[in-house]
mmCIF file of C-alpha atoms and ligand atoms in Angstrom:
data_model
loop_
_atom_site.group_PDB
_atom_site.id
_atom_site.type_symbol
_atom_site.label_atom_id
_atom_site.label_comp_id
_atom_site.label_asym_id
_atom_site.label_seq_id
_atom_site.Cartn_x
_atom_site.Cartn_y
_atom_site.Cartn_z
ATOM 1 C CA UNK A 318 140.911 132.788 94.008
ATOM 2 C CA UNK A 319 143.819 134.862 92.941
ATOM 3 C CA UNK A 320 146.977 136.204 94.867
ATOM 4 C CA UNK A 321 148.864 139.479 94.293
ATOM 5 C CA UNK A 322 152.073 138.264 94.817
ATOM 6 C CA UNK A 323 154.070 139.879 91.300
ATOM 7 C CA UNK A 324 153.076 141.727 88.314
ATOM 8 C CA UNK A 325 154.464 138.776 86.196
ATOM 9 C CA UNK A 326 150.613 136.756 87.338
ATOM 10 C CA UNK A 327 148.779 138.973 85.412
ATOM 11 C CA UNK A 328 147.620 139.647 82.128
ATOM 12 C CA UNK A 329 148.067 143.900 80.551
ATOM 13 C CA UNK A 330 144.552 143.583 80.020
ATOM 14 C CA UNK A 331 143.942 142.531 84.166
ATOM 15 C CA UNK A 332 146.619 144.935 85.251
ATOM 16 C CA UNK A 333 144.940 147.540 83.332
ATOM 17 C CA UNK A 334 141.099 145.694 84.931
ATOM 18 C CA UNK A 335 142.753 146.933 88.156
ATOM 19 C CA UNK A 336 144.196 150.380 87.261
ATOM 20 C CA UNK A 337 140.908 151.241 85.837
ATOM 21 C CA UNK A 338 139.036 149.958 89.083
ATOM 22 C CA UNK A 339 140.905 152.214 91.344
ATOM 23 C CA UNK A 340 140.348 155.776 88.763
ATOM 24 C CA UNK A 341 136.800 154.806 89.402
ATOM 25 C CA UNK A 342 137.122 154.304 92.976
ATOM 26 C CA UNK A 343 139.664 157.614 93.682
ATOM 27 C CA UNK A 344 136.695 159.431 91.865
ATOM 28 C CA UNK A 345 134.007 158.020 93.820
ATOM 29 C CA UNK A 346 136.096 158.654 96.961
ATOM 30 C CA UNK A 347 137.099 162.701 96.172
ATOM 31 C CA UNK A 348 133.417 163.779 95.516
ATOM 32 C CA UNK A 349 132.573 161.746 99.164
ATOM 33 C CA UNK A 350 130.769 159.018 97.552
ATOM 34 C CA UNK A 351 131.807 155.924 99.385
ATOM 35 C CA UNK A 352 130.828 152.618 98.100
ATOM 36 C CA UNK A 353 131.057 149.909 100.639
ATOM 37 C CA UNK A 354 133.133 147.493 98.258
ATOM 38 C CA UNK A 355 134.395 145.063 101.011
ATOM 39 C CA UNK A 356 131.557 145.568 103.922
ATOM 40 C CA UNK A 357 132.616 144.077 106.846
ATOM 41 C CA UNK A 358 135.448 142.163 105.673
ATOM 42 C CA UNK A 359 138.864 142.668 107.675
ATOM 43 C CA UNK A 360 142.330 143.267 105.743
ATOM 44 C CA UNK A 361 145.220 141.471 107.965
ATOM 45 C CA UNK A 362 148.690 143.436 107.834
ATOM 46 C CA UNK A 363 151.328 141.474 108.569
ATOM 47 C CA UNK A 364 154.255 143.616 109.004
ATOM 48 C CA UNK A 365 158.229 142.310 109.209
ATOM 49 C CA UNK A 366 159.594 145.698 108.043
ATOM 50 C CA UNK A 367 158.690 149.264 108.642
ATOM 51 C CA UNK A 368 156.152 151.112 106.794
ATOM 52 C CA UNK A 369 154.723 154.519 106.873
ATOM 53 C CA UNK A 370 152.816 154.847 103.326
ATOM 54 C CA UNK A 371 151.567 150.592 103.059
ATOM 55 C CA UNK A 372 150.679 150.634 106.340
ATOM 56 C CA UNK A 373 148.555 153.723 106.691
ATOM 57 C CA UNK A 374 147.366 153.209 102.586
ATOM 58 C CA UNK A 375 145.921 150.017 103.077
ATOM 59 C CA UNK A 376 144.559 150.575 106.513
ATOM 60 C CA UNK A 377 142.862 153.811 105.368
ATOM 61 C CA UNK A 378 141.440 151.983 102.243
ATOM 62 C CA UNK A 379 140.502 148.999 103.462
ATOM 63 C CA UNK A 380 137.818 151.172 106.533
ATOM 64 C CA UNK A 381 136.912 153.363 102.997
ATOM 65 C CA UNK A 382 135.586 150.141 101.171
ATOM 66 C CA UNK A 383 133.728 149.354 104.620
ATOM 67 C CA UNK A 384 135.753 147.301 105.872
ATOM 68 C CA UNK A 385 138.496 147.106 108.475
ATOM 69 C CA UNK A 386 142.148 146.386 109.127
ATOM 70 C CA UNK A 387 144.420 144.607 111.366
ATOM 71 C CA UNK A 388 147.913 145.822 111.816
ATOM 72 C CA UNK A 389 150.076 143.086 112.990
ATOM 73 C CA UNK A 390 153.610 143.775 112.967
ATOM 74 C CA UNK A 391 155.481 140.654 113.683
ATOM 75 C CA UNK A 392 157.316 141.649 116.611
ATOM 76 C CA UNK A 393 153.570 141.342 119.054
ATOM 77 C CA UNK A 394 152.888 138.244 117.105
ATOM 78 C CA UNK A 395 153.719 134.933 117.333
ATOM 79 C CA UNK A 396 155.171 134.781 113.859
ATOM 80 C CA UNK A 397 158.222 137.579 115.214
ATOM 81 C CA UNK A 398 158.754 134.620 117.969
ATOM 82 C CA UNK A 399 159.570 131.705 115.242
ATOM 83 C CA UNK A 400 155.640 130.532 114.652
ATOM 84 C CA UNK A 401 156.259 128.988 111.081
ATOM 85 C CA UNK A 402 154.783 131.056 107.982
ATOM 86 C CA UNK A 403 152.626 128.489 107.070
ATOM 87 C CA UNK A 404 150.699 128.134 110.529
ATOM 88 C CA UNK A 405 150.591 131.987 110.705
ATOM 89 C CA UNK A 406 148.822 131.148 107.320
ATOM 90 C CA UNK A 407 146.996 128.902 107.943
ATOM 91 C CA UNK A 408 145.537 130.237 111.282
ATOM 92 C CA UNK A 409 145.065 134.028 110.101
ATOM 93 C CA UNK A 410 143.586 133.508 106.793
ATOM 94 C CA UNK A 411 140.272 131.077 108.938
ATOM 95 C CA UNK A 412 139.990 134.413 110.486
ATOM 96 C CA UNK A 413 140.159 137.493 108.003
ATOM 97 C CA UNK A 414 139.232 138.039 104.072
ATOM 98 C CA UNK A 415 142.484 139.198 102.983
ATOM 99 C CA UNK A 416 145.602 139.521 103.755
ATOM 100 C CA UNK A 417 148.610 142.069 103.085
ATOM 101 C CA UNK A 418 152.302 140.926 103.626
ATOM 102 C CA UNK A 419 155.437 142.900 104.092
ATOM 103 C CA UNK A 420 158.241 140.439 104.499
ATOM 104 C CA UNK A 421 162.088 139.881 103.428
ATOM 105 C CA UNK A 422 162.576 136.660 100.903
ATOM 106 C CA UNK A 423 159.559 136.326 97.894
ATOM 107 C CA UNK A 424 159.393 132.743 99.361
ATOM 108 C CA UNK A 425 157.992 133.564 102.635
ATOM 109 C CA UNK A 426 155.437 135.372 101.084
ATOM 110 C CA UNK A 427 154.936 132.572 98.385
ATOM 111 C CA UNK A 428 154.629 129.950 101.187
ATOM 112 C CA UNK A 429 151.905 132.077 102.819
ATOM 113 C CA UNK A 430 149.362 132.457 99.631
ATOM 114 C CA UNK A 431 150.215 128.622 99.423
ATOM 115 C CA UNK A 432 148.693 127.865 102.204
ATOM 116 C CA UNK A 433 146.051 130.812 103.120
ATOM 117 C CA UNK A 434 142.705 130.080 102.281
ATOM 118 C CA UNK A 435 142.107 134.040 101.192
ATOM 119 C CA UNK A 436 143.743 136.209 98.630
ATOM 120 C CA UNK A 437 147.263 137.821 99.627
ATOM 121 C CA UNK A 438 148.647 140.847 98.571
ATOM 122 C CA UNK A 439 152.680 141.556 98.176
ATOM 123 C CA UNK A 440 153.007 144.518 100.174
ATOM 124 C CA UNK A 441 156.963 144.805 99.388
ATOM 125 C CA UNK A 442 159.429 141.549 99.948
ATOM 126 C CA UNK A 443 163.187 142.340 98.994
ATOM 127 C CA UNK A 444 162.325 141.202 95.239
ATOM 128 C CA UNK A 445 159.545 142.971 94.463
ATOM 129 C CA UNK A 446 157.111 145.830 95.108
ATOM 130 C CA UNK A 447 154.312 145.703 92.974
ATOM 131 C CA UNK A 448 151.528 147.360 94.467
ATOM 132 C CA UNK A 449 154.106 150.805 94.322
ATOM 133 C CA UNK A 450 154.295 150.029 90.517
ATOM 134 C CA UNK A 451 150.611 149.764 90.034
ATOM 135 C CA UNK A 452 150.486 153.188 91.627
ATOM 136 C CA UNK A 453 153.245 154.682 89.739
ATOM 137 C CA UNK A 454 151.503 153.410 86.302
ATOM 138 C CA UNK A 455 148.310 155.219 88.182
ATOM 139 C CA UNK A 456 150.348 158.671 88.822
ATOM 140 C CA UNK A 457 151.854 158.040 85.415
ATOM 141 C CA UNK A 458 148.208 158.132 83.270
ATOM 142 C CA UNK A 459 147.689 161.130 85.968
ATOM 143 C CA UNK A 460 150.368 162.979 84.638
ATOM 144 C CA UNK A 461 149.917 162.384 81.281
ATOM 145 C CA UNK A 462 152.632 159.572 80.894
ATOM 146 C CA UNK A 463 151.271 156.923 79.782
ATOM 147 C CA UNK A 464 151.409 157.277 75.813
ATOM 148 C CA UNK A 465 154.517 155.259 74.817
ATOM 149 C CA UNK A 466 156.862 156.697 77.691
ATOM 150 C CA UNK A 467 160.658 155.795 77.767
ATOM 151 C CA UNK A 468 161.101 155.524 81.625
ATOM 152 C CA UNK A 469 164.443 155.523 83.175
ATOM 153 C CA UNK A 470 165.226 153.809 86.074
ATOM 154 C CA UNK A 471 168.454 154.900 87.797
ATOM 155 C CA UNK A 472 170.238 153.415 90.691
ATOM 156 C CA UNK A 473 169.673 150.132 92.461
ATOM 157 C CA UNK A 474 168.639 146.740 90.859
ATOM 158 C CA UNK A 475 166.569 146.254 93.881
ATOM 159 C CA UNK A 476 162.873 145.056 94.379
ATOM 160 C CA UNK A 477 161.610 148.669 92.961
ATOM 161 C CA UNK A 478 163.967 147.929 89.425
ATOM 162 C CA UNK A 479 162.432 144.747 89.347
ATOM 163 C CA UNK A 480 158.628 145.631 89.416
ATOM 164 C CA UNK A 481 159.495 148.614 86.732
ATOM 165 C CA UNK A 482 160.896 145.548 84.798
ATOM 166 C CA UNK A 483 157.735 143.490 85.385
ATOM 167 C CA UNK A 484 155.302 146.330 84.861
ATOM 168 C CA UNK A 485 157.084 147.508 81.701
ATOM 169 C CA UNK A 486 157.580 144.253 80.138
ATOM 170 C CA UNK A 487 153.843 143.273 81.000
ATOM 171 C CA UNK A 488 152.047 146.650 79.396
ATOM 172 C CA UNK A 489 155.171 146.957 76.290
ATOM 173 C CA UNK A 490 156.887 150.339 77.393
ATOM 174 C CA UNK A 491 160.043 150.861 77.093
ATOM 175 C CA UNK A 492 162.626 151.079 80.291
ATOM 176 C CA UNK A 493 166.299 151.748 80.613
ATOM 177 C CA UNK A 494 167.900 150.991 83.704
ATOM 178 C CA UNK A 495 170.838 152.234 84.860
ATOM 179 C CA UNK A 496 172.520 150.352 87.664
ATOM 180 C CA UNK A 497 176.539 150.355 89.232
ATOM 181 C CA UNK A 498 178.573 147.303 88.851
ATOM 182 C CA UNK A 499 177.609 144.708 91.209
ATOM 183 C CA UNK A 500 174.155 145.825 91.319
ATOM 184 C CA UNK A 501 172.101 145.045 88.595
ATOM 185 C CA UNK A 502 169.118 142.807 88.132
ATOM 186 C CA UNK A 503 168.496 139.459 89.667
ATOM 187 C CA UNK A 504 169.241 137.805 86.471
ATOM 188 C CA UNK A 505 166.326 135.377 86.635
ATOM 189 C CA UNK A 506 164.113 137.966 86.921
ATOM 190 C CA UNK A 507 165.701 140.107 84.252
ATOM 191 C CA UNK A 508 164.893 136.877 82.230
ATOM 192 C CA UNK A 509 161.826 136.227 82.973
ATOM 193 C CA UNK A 510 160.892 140.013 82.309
ATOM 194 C CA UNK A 511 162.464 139.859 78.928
ATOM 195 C CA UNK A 512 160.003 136.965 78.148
ATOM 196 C CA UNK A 513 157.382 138.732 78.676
ATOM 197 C CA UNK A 514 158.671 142.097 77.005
ATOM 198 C CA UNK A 515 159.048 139.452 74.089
ATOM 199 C CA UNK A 516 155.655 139.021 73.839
ATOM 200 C CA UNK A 517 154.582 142.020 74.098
ATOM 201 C CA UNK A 518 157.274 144.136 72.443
ATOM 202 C CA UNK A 519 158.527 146.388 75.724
ATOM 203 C CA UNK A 520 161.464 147.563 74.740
ATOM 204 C CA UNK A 521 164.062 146.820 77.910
ATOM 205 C CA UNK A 522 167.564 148.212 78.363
ATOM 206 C CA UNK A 523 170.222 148.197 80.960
ATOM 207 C CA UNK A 524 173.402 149.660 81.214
ATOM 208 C CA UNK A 525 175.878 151.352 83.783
ATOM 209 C CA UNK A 526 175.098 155.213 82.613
ATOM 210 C CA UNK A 527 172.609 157.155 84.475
ATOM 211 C CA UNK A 528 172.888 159.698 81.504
ATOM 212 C CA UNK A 529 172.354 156.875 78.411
ATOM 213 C CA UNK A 530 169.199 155.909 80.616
ATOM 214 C CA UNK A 531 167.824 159.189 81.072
ATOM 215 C CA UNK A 532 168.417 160.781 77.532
ATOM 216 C CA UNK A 533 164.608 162.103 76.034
ATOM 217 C CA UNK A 534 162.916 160.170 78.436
ATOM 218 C CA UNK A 535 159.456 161.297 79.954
ATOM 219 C CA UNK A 536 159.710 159.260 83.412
ATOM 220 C CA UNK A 537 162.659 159.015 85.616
ATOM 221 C CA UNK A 538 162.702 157.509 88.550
ATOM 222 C CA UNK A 539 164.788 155.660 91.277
ATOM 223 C CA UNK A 540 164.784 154.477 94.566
ATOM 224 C CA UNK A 541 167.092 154.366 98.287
ATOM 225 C CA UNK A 542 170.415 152.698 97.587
ATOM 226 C CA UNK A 543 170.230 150.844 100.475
ATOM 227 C CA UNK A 544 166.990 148.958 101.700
ATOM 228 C CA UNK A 545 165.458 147.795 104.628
ATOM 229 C CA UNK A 546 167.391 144.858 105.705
ATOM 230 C CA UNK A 547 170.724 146.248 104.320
ATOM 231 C CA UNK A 548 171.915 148.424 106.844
ATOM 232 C CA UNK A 549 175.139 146.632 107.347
ATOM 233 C CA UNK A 550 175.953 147.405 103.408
ATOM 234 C CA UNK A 551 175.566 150.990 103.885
ATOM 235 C CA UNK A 552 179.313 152.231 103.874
ATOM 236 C CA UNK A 553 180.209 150.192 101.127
ATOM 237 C CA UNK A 554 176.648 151.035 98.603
ATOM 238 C CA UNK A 555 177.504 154.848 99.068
ATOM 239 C CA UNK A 556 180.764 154.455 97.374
ATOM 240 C CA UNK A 557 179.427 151.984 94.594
ATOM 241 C CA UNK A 558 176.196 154.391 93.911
ATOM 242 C CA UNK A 559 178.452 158.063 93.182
ATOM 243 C CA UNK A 560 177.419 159.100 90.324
ATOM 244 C CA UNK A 561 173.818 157.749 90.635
ATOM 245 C CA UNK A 562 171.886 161.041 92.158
ATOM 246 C CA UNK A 563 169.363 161.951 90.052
ATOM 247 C CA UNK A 564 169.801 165.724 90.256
ATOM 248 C CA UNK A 565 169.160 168.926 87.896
ATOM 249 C CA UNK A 566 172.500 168.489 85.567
ATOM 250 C CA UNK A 567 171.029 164.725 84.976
ATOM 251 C CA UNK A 568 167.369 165.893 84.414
ATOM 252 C CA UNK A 569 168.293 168.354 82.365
ATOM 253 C CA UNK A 570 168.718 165.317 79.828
ATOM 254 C CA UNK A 571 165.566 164.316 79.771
ATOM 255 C CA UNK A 572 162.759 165.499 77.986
ATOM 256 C CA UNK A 573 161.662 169.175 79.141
ATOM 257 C CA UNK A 574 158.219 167.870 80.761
ATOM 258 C CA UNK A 575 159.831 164.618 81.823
ATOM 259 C CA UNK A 576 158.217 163.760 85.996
ATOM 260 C CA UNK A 577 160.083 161.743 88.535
ATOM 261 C CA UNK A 578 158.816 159.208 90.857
ATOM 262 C CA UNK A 579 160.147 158.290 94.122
ATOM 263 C CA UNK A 580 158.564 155.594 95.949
ATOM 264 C CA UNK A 581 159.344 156.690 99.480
ATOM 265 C CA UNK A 582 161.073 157.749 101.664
ATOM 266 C CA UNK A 583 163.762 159.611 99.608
ATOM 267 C CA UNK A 584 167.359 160.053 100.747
ATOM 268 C CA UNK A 585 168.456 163.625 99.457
ATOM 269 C CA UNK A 586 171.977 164.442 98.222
ATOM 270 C CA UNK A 587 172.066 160.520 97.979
ATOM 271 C CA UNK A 588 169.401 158.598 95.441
ATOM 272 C CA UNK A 589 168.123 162.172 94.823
ATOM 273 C CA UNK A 590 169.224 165.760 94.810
ATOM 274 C CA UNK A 591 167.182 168.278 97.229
ATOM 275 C CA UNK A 592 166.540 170.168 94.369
ATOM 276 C CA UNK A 593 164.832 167.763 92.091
ATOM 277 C CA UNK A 594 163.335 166.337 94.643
ATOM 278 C CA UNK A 595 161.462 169.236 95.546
ATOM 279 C CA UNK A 596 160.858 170.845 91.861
ATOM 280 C CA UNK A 597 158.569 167.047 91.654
ATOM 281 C CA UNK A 598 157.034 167.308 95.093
ATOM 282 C CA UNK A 599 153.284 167.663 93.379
ATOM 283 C CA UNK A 600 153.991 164.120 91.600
ATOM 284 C CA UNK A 601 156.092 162.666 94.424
ATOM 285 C CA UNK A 602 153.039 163.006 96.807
ATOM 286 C CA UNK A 603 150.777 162.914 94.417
ATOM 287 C CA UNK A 604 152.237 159.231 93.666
ATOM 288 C CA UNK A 605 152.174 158.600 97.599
ATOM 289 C CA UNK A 606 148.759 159.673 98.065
ATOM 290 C CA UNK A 607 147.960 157.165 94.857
ATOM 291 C CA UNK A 608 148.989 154.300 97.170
ATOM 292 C CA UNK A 609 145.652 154.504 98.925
ATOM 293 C CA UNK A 610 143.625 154.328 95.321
ATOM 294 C CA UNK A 611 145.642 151.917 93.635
ATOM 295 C CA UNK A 612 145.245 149.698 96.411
ATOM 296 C CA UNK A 613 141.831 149.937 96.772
ATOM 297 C CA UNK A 614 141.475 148.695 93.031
ATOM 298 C CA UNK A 615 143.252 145.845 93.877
ATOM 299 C CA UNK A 616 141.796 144.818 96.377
ATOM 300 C CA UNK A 617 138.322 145.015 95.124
ATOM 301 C CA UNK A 618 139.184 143.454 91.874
ATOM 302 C CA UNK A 619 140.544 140.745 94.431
ATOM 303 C CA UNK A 620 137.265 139.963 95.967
ATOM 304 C CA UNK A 621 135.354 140.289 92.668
ATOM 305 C CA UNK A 622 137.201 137.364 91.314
ATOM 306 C CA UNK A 623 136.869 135.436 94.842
ATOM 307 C CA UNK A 624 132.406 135.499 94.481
ATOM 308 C CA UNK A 625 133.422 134.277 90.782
HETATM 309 N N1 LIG B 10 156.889 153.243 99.334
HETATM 310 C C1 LIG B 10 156.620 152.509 100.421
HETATM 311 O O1 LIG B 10 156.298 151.332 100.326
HETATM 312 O O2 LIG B 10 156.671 153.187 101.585
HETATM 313 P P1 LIG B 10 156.633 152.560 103.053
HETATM 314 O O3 LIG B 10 157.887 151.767 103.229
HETATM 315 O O4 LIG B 10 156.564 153.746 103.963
HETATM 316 O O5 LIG B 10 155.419 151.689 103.171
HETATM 317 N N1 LIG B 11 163.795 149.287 98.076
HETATM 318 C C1 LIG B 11 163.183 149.837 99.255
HETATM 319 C C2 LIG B 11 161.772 150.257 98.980
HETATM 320 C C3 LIG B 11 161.090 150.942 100.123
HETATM 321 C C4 LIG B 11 159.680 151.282 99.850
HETATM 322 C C5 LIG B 11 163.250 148.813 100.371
HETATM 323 O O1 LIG B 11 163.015 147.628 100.111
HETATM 324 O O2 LIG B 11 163.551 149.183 101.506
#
């Protein structure tokens, strides 16, 4: 049985098993042929943070594989009222055949695969986000960006830096990110990533210059500046992050046909200008709408490897 907990568990050639699953599937799905991957199995949500695309993506795709899924945001269950992770665990995963996770530290969602008895599936935690990066690699091929792009990331060192980390290092692009004082990179992560980019000769840059990062590049991309959980920090974030918007005079450096990706939801006139944002709108929600496929490659790919 396998988890999805980070992009670092997986192989190019699996993360690419998975990307390919879900073209295949999004195919299937626009010409109204639905396959009934997952009949009758039921998808638990578990839900400490708010969600508009995970929630409704994985819902939707779960009851378009055949199946069916169970929102449960932790303030109605027992979990929001102190029931330890692993119980929740061990009681929800006797009862459904897979389970999706939003929650704050990695660990929590690490001590829930550890002791559920069915796959789980990362559906954000504050270190990483990695079913948004299979999806981005997804809009990416989409667009035509997948041929040795130089992606810029530009803004936060946040759980959306470190899956573009994890995704580039594990498929050899290359990435620049471009982060404020104070707010790069976990470094363990940052090492870890460079292991892998090591290996497979990603080419991985950081700096504190939205405008080194975003020089020629064919993807740029960034995320809020301050994420759920971080509310307090706002005041103090909007003053370290000037200089950060990714706006016209910035993506003017890139390359001509360069695309940007926002994950959701966008903060104009802070992470991004109104004007860029909108100029990108047909890959913004085309990489929204992509949530729904890329998920449903996972999870399929998922439950293949659970029947062996
Ligand atoms: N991008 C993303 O995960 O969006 P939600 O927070 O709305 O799920
Ligand atoms: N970094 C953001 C991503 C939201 C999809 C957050 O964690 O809130």
């Amino acid at each position: 049985m396998r988890h999805f907990l980070t992009l670092k568990d997986f192989s190019k050639d699996e993360i690419l098993e998975m990307i390919t699953l879900a073209q295949k599937i999004k195919t299937q799905t626009k010409s109204k042929k639905i396959v009934p991957y997952m009949e009758r199995q039921t998808l638990g949500m578990i839900f400490e943070k708010s969600s508009t695309r995970t929630r409704v993506s994985f819902e939707t795709g779960i009851y378009q594989l055949g199946g069916i899924g169970l929102f449960l945001s932790s303030n109605d269950i027992q979990l929001g009222r102190g029931e330890p992770m692993k119980d929740t665990a061990r009681v929800i995963s006797r009862m459904v055949d897979m389970v999706m996770i939003r929650t704050f530290e990695h660990t929590k969602l690490e001590e829930f695969a550890q002791y559920s008895k069915v796959p789980v599936i990362n559906g954000l935690t504050d270190s990483y986000h990695p079913v948004q990066l299979m999806t981005d690699y997804l809009t990416m091929i989409e667009f035509g960006k997948d041929k040795n792009p130089v992606i810029a990331y530009i803004g936060d060192g946040n759980n959306m830096a470190h899956s573009w980390l994890m995704l580039c290092a594990k498929l050899g692009l290359e990435l620049r990110i471009a982060t404020p004082k104070g707010y790069e990179c976990d470094k363990l992560i940052v090492k870890e990533a460079l292991a892998f980019a090591k290996e497979s000769h990603a080419k991985i840059s950081f700096s504190n210059d939205p405008k080194i990062a975003v020089k020629d590049c064919d993807v740029v991309t960034t995320d809020t500046w301050v994420s759920m959980g971080q509310e307090e920090e706002k005041e103090v974030r909007m003053k370290a992050f000037e200089g950060y918007m990714v706006d016209e005079p910035l993506m003017s450096l890139a390359k001509d046909d360069a695309i940007f990706l926002h994950c959701l939801p966008a903060y104009r006139e802070y992470e991004v200008s109104e004007e860029t944002f909108e100029k990108h709108a047909e890959v913004i929600f085309t990489e929204a709408e992509n949530r729904l496929h890329a998920q449903k490659g996972i999870m399929v790919w998922l439950e293949g490897k659970q029947n062996g």
